[in-house]
Coordinates of C-alpha atoms and ligand atoms in Angstrom, one line a residue:
M83 CA 0.5 -0.1 0.2
R84 CA 1.4 3.9 -0.6
T85 CA 0.2 7.2 0.7
Q86 CA 1.5 10.5 1.3
V87 CA 1.8 10.7 5.1
A88 CA 1.5 7.5 7.2
I89 CA -0.3 8.5 10.6
I90 CA 0.5 5.9 13.8
G91 CA -1.9 7.0 16.2
S92 CA -6.0 7.6 16.1
G93 CA -5.8 10.2 19.2
P94 CA -7.0 13.6 19.2
S95 CA -3.6 14.5 17.0
G96 CA -3.4 11.4 14.5
L97 CA -6.7 12.1 13.7
L98 CA -7.1 16.1 13.4
L99 CA -3.6 15.5 10.9
G100 CA -5.4 13.2 8.9
Q101 CA -8.8 15.3 8.3
L102 CA -6.5 18.3 7.8
L103 CA -4.4 16.7 5.3
S104 CA -7.2 15.3 3.6
R105 CA -8.8 18.0 3.4
A106 CA -5.9 19.5 1.4
G107 CA -5.6 16.7 -0.5
I108 CA -2.7 15.1 1.0
D109 CA -3.3 11.4 1.0
N110 CA -2.8 9.8 4.6
V111 CA -3.3 6.6 6.1
I112 CA -3.9 6.1 9.5
L113 CA -2.5 2.8 11.9
D114 CA -3.8 2.2 15.3
R115 CA -2.7 -0.6 17.4
A116 CA -6.1 -0.4 19.5
S117 CA -9.4 -1.5 18.1
R118 CA -11.9 1.4 17.4
A119 CA -14.2 0.6 20.4
H120 CA -10.9 0.9 22.5
I121 CA -10.1 4.2 21.7
L122 CA -13.5 5.0 22.2
E123 CA -13.7 3.4 25.9
R124 CA -11.0 5.9 27.0
V125 CA -12.0 9.0 29.0
R126 CA -9.3 11.2 29.1
A127 CA -9.3 15.0 29.0
G128 CA -12.4 17.7 28.5
L129 CA -10.7 21.3 28.4
L130 CA -10.6 22.9 24.8
E131 CA -8.9 25.5 23.8
E132 CA -10.1 28.3 21.5
G133 CA -7.6 27.3 19.0
T134 CA -8.2 23.7 19.0
V135 CA -12.0 24.3 18.5
G136 CA -10.7 26.5 15.3
L137 CA -8.9 23.3 14.5
I138 CA -11.9 21.4 14.7
E139 CA -13.5 23.5 13.3
Q140 CA -11.1 23.7 9.8
C141 CA -11.7 19.4 10.0
G142 CA -15.5 20.5 9.3
G143 CA -16.4 18.0 11.7
A144 CA -17.7 20.8 14.4
S145 CA -21.3 20.4 14.6
R146 CA -21.7 18.6 17.3
L147 CA -19.3 20.2 19.6
H148 CA -21.0 23.6 18.4
A149 CA -24.2 21.7 19.8
E150 CA -23.7 20.1 22.8
A151 CA -20.2 22.0 24.6
L152 CA -20.4 24.1 27.5
T153 CA -18.5 27.7 27.2
H154 CA -17.1 28.4 30.0
D155 CA -16.2 32.4 30.5
G156 CA -13.7 31.5 34.5
I157 CA -12.4 28.5 36.6
S158 CA -12.0 28.7 40.3
L159 CA -9.2 28.0 42.4
A160 CA -10.1 26.6 45.9
F161 CA -7.6 26.8 49.0
D162 CA -8.5 28.2 52.3
G163 CA -11.8 27.7 52.3
S164 CA -12.6 29.5 49.7
N165 CA -13.4 29.8 46.1
H166 CA -11.6 32.1 43.6
R167 CA -12.7 32.5 40.9
I168 CA -10.6 33.5 37.4
D169 CA -12.5 35.6 35.1
L170 CA -10.9 34.2 31.3
H171 CA -12.9 36.1 29.3
A172 CA -13.0 39.6 31.6
L173 CA -8.3 39.2 31.5
T174 CA -8.2 37.3 27.9
G175 CA -11.4 38.3 25.7
K176 CA -10.9 34.2 25.3
R177 CA -13.4 31.6 26.5
V178 CA -12.5 27.9 27.5
T179 CA -14.6 24.9 26.2
V180 CA -15.8 21.9 28.1
Y181 CA -16.1 18.3 25.4
G182 CA -14.9 15.1 26.0
Q183 CA -11.9 13.7 24.1
T184 CA -13.7 11.2 23.6
E185 CA -16.7 12.9 22.3
L186 CA -14.0 14.5 20.0
T187 CA -12.8 11.5 18.8
R188 CA -15.8 10.1 17.9
D189 CA -16.5 13.0 16.1
L190 CA -13.1 12.9 14.2
M191 CA -13.3 9.4 14.1
D192 CA -17.1 9.6 12.2
H193 CA -15.9 12.2 10.0
R194 CA -12.9 10.1 8.5
Q195 CA -15.3 7.6 7.6
A196 CA -17.7 9.3 5.6
A197 CA -15.3 11.4 4.1
G198 CA -13.6 7.8 2.9
G199 CA -10.4 8.4 4.9
Q200 CA -8.3 4.7 5.5
S201 CA -7.8 3.9 9.3
V202 CA -6.7 0.4 10.1
Y203 CA -7.2 -0.4 13.9
E204 CA -5.7 -3.3 15.4
A205 CA -2.4 -3.5 13.7
A206 CA 0.5 -4.9 15.2
D207 CA 3.7 -4.5 15.7
V208 CA 3.7 -0.7 14.2
L209 CA 7.1 0.1 12.8
P210 CA 8.5 3.0 10.9
N211 CA 11.3 2.0 9.0
D212 CA 14.3 4.1 6.6
I213 CA 13.0 7.2 8.5
D214 CA 16.7 9.3 7.6
G215 CA 16.6 7.4 4.1
D216 CA 14.6 8.4 0.8
R217 CA 12.1 5.3 1.3
P218 CA 10.4 5.8 4.2
H219 CA 8.0 2.8 5.1
V220 CA 6.0 1.6 8.1
T221 CA 5.6 -2.4 8.7
Y222 CA 2.5 -3.6 10.6
R223 CA 0.7 -7.0 10.9
S224 CA -2.8 -7.0 10.3
G225 CA -5.3 -9.9 10.7
G226 CA -2.3 -12.2 11.0
V227 CA -0.5 -10.6 8.0
T228 CA 2.8 -8.6 7.5
A229 CA 2.1 -5.7 5.6
R230 CA 3.7 -2.6 4.7
L231 CA 3.0 0.9 3.9
D232 CA 4.9 2.9 1.5
C233 CA 5.2 6.9 2.2
D234 CA 6.7 9.9 1.4
F235 CA 6.7 10.9 6.0
V236 CA 5.7 9.6 9.1
A237 CA 4.0 11.3 11.6
G238 CA 4.4 9.7 15.1
C239 CA 0.9 10.3 16.5
D240 CA 1.0 7.8 18.9
G241 CA 1.3 9.1 22.3
F242 CA 3.5 9.2 24.7
H243 CA 4.3 5.2 25.3
G244 CA 4.1 4.8 21.1
V245 CA 7.0 3.6 18.9
S246 CA 7.9 6.8 17.7
R247 CA 9.8 8.5 20.5
A248 CA 11.3 5.1 20.6
C249 CA 13.1 5.5 16.7
V250 CA 14.1 8.9 16.7
P251 CA 18.1 7.9 17.1
P252 CA 19.8 8.8 20.8
S253 CA 21.8 11.5 19.1
A254 CA 18.7 13.6 18.0
L255 CA 16.7 13.4 21.4
T256 CA 17.0 15.7 24.1
T257 CA 14.5 14.4 27.1
Y258 CA 13.8 16.9 30.2
E259 CA 11.9 15.3 32.6
R260 CA 10.0 15.6 35.6
V261 CA 8.8 13.1 37.2
Y262 CA 5.8 13.7 39.2
P263 CA 5.4 11.4 42.5
F264 CA 1.2 11.3 42.4
G265 CA -1.5 10.1 39.6
W266 CA -4.9 11.3 39.3
L267 CA -8.2 9.2 40.3
G268 CA -10.5 9.8 37.4
I269 CA -14.7 9.5 38.4
L270 CA -17.0 10.3 36.0
A271 CA -20.6 10.6 37.4
D272 CA -23.9 10.4 36.7
V273 CA -24.9 13.5 39.0
P274 CA -24.8 17.1 37.9
P275 CA -21.6 19.4 38.4
A276 CA -19.9 20.8 41.6
D277 CA -20.2 24.4 40.4
R278 CA -21.1 25.5 37.3
E279 CA -17.8 26.3 36.0
L280 CA -14.6 24.2 36.9
I281 CA -12.7 24.2 40.6
Y282 CA -9.3 23.1 41.2
A283 CA -8.8 23.1 45.0
Y284 CA -5.7 23.2 47.1
H285 CA -6.0 21.1 50.4
P286 CA -3.7 20.0 52.7
R287 CA -5.0 16.5 51.8
G288 CA -4.1 17.0 48.1
F289 CA -5.3 18.3 44.8
A290 CA -8.5 18.1 43.2
L291 CA -10.5 19.4 40.1
C292 CA -14.2 19.3 39.7
T293 CA -14.5 19.5 35.8
M294 CA -17.4 18.3 34.1
R295 CA -18.8 16.3 30.6
S296 CA -22.6 18.2 30.9
P297 CA -24.4 19.7 32.9
Q298 CA -25.8 16.4 34.3
R299 CA -22.7 14.5 34.2
S300 CA -19.7 15.4 36.5
R301 CA -16.0 14.3 36.4
Y302 CA -13.3 14.3 39.4
Y303 CA -10.3 14.3 39.6
I304 CA -8.3 13.6 42.8
Q305 CA -5.0 13.1 43.8
C306 CA -3.8 9.7 44.7
G307 CA -0.4 7.9 45.3
L308 CA 1.5 5.9 42.9
D309 CA 1.7 3.0 44.5
D310 CA -1.7 2.5 45.6
G311 CA -2.0 -0.9 44.4
S312 CA 0.2 -3.8 45.0
L313 CA 3.3 -2.9 43.5
F314 CA 6.2 -1.3 45.7
L315 CA 8.7 0.3 43.9
V316 CA 12.2 0.6 46.2
G317 CA 15.4 1.6 45.4
D318 CA 16.4 2.9 42.0
P319 CA 12.4 2.1 40.1
A320 CA 11.5 4.9 42.8
H321 CA 14.1 7.5 42.8
I322 CA 17.3 8.6 41.5
V323 CA 20.1 10.2 42.7
P324 CA 23.8 11.8 41.4
P325 CA 26.3 9.5 43.0
T326 CA 28.1 12.7 44.9
G327 CA 26.6 12.1 48.3
A328 CA 27.0 8.2 48.1
K329 CA 23.0 7.9 48.4
G330 CA 21.8 5.4 45.8
L331 CA 22.0 1.9 47.9
N332 CA 21.2 3.6 51.1
L333 CA 18.4 4.9 50.3
A334 CA 17.6 1.1 48.4
A335 CA 18.0 0.5 52.5
S336 CA 16.1 2.8 53.8
D337 CA 13.2 1.5 51.5
V338 CA 13.7 -1.8 52.5
H339 CA 13.4 -1.2 56.5
Y340 CA 9.9 0.8 55.6
L341 CA 8.3 -1.9 53.3
I342 CA 10.3 -4.9 55.8
S343 CA 8.0 -3.4 58.7
A344 CA 5.0 -2.7 56.4
L345 CA 4.4 -6.4 55.1
R346 CA 5.6 -7.6 58.5
E347 CA 2.8 -5.4 60.7
F348 CA 0.2 -7.1 57.2
Y349 CA 1.2 -10.8 57.7
A350 CA 1.3 -10.4 61.6
E351 CA -1.8 -7.8 62.6
G352 CA -3.2 -8.0 59.5
S353 CA -3.2 -4.3 59.2
R354 CA -2.3 -2.3 55.8
A355 CA -1.4 1.1 57.7
G356 CA 2.2 0.5 57.1
I357 CA 1.6 -0.2 53.5
D358 CA -0.5 2.8 52.6
A359 CA 1.8 4.5 54.4
Y360 CA 5.1 3.6 52.6
S361 CA 5.6 5.7 50.1
A362 CA 4.8 8.7 52.4
R363 CA 7.1 7.5 54.7
A364 CA 10.2 6.2 52.6
L365 CA 9.6 9.5 50.4
S366 CA 10.1 11.7 53.6
R367 CA 13.5 10.5 53.6
V368 CA 14.7 10.0 49.9
W369 CA 13.6 13.9 49.4
K370 CA 15.8 14.7 52.1
A371 CA 18.8 12.6 50.4
V372 CA 17.8 13.7 47.3
R373 CA 18.2 17.5 48.1
F374 CA 21.3 16.4 50.0
S375 CA 23.0 14.9 46.8
W376 CA 21.8 17.6 44.4
S377 CA 23.4 20.2 46.9
M378 CA 27.1 18.2 46.9
T379 CA 26.7 17.6 42.8
L380 CA 25.7 21.3 42.7
M381 CA 28.7 22.4 44.8
L382 CA 31.4 19.7 43.6
H383 CA 31.4 19.7 39.9
Q384 CA 32.1 22.2 37.1
F385 CA 29.1 23.0 35.2
P386 CA 29.5 24.5 31.5
E387 CA 26.9 26.9 32.5
N388 CA 28.2 27.9 35.5
G389 CA 30.6 31.4 35.1
A390 CA 32.8 33.2 37.0
F391 CA 29.6 34.2 39.7
G392 CA 28.7 30.3 39.7
R393 CA 32.5 29.2 40.6
R394 CA 32.7 31.9 43.0
M395 CA 29.7 30.6 44.4
Q396 CA 31.0 27.0 44.3
E397 CA 34.6 28.2 46.5
A398 CA 32.6 30.4 48.7
E399 CA 30.4 27.4 49.8
L400 CA 33.3 25.0 50.0
A401 CA 35.1 27.6 52.3
Y402 CA 32.1 28.5 54.5
L403 CA 31.1 24.7 54.8
V404 CA 34.9 23.5 56.6
G405 CA 35.5 26.6 58.5
S406 CA 32.0 27.0 60.1
R407 CA 31.2 24.1 62.6
A408 CA 27.3 24.2 61.8
A409 CA 27.7 24.0 58.2
S410 CA 29.9 21.2 58.5
A411 CA 27.4 19.6 61.0
A412 CA 24.6 19.7 58.1
L413 CA 26.7 18.3 56.1
A414 CA 27.8 15.5 58.4
E415 CA 24.2 14.7 59.8
N416 CA 23.4 14.0 56.0
Y417 CA 26.1 12.0 55.3
V418 CA 26.1 9.5 57.6
G419 CA 22.7 9.4 56.6
L420 CA 19.2 10.9 58.0
P421 CA 17.5 8.8 61.1
Y422 CA 15.4 6.5 59.6
Ligands
LIG702 P1 -3.1 9.6 22.5 O1 -4.4 10.3 22.4 O2 -2.5 8.8 24.0 O3 -3.4 8.8 21.7 C1 -2.3 8.0 20.7 C2 -2.6 6.4 20.0 O4 -1.8 6.1 19.4 C3 -4.0 5.9 20.9 O5 -5.0 5.2 20.3 C4 -3.0 4.3 21.0 O6 -3.7 3.6 20.4 C5 -2.0 4.6 19.3 N1 -0.7 4.0 20.0 C6 0.1 4.0 20.8 N2 1.3 3.5 20.5 C7 0.8 2.7 19.3 C8 1.6 1.9 19.0 N3 2.7 1.3 19.3 N4 1.4 1.3 17.7 C9 0.1 2.3 17.0 N5 -0.6 2.7 17.3 C10 -0.3 3.7 18.9 N6 -5.0 17.2 27.6 C11 -5.4 18.5 27.8 O7 -5.5 19.2 26.8 N7 -6.1 19.2 28.7 C12 -7.3 18.5 29.1 O8 -8.0 18.5 30.1 C13 -6.1 17.1 30.0 N8 -7.3 16.0 30.8 C14 -6.4 14.8 30.5 C15 -7.2 14.2 31.5 C16 -6.3 12.6 31.9 C17 -7.2 11.8 32.7 C18 -5.3 12.6 31.1 C19 -5.3 10.9 31.5 C20 -5.1 13.1 30.0 C21 -5.6 14.5 29.8 N9 -5.0 15.2 29.0 C22 -5.5 16.8 28.4 C23 -4.0 14.9 27.9 C24 -4.9 14.0 26.4 O9 -6.0 13.3 26.9 C25 -3.1 14.0 25.8 O10 -2.8 15.0 25.8 C26 -4.0 13.6 24.3 O11 -4.9 12.3 24.4 C27 -2.8 13.5 23.2 O12 -3.6 13.1 22.6 P2 -2.4 12.4 21.2 O13 -3.7 12.1 19.9 O14 -1.1 12.3 20.9 O15 -2.2 10.6 22.0
LIG703 C1 -10.1 18.4 32.2 C2 -9.2 17.5 32.4 C3 -8.0 18.2 33.0 O1 -6.9 18.0 33.4 C4 -8.2 19.8 33.8 O2 -6.9 20.2 33.4 C5 -9.4 20.5 32.9 C6 -10.5 20.1 33.0 C7 -11.5 17.6 31.9 O3 -10.9 16.4 32.2 O4 -12.8 17.8 32.3

């Protein structure tokens, strides 16, 4: 099979791109490893910017969105017991649109089908080939048969865990990463929303977001631990530090300290208290060691961006450290290991 643009992934980016290409007279084929039904069962985003709505309009697929979506002029930030409204429209002249990603995906899929666009679902082992040569093509298996899609370009629209990212040669890839130590638990409920607009809540027990899909259907998210389940991360899979503070192995050991006491408690007393608290207990010590490893690393290494000022700061910090009993004691306390 041959096309101009092979699109891997039938999420919002793949479907939007496919539709806009088709309208520009550029032939394209979408390949997705999941089934159409599976994609339509995924409940994800719900908030569209005006620019996104504009793109959907350009696709010619915005009629249901305009009929059913909710338009909001503001959001609230809730903290300290009250709601503080941010009037987005007064501040920017713009509004936001609440329309479920599931609905948007359905609209784009239906539109593509009606326009005769070609999509292959349940395509296994999708793999871009020869992407830096002159005969790019994508191979995949469909219905047990290996197929080849020749193309001019490949668009990797297959999400964070897709195959496309992995195909970029390491020399061409720069990854900037921040891993957050929590997840979101999402709840879709057939109850009227808590408020007319979205509420982002900051609370000592964690973040919460009250959003919606319609005047009858609410969507809630609450911050939850990544370890809510039966998988415990111990040592490097949970946290990785530069070696300067000599903390990697020692943090792995302190994780074991907390986990073993949690598991003993579970088997001896049937109590999940230690298991539920494992992450918080282990991480409270881990973060202090991350800070220490970071400070030792910053103090002792040459960084290309440091410049003369940065080097002076390092030298002053070192001189202060060795000349001050209090500063030496702080280093020593961390170096020998904070108490469990
Ligand atoms: P995806 O939607 O992930 O689509 C990728 C597609 O590629 C999938 O269909 C997948 O099956 C397919 N695929 C993956 N691997 C392969 C492979 N190897 N071979 C073939 N196909 C493959 N964003 C917002 O802008 N606003 C929000 O309000 C918002 N809320 C969110 C709430 C939640 C709970 C979550 C989880 C996400 C939210 N997001 C939000 C993020 C948003 O859902 C994603 O950024 C968006 O889905 C990205 O679209 P995409 O098309 O790039 O990728
Ligand atoms: C929704 C999700 C978000 O992450 C967000 O910031 C706003 C709305 C939603 O699912 O409606």
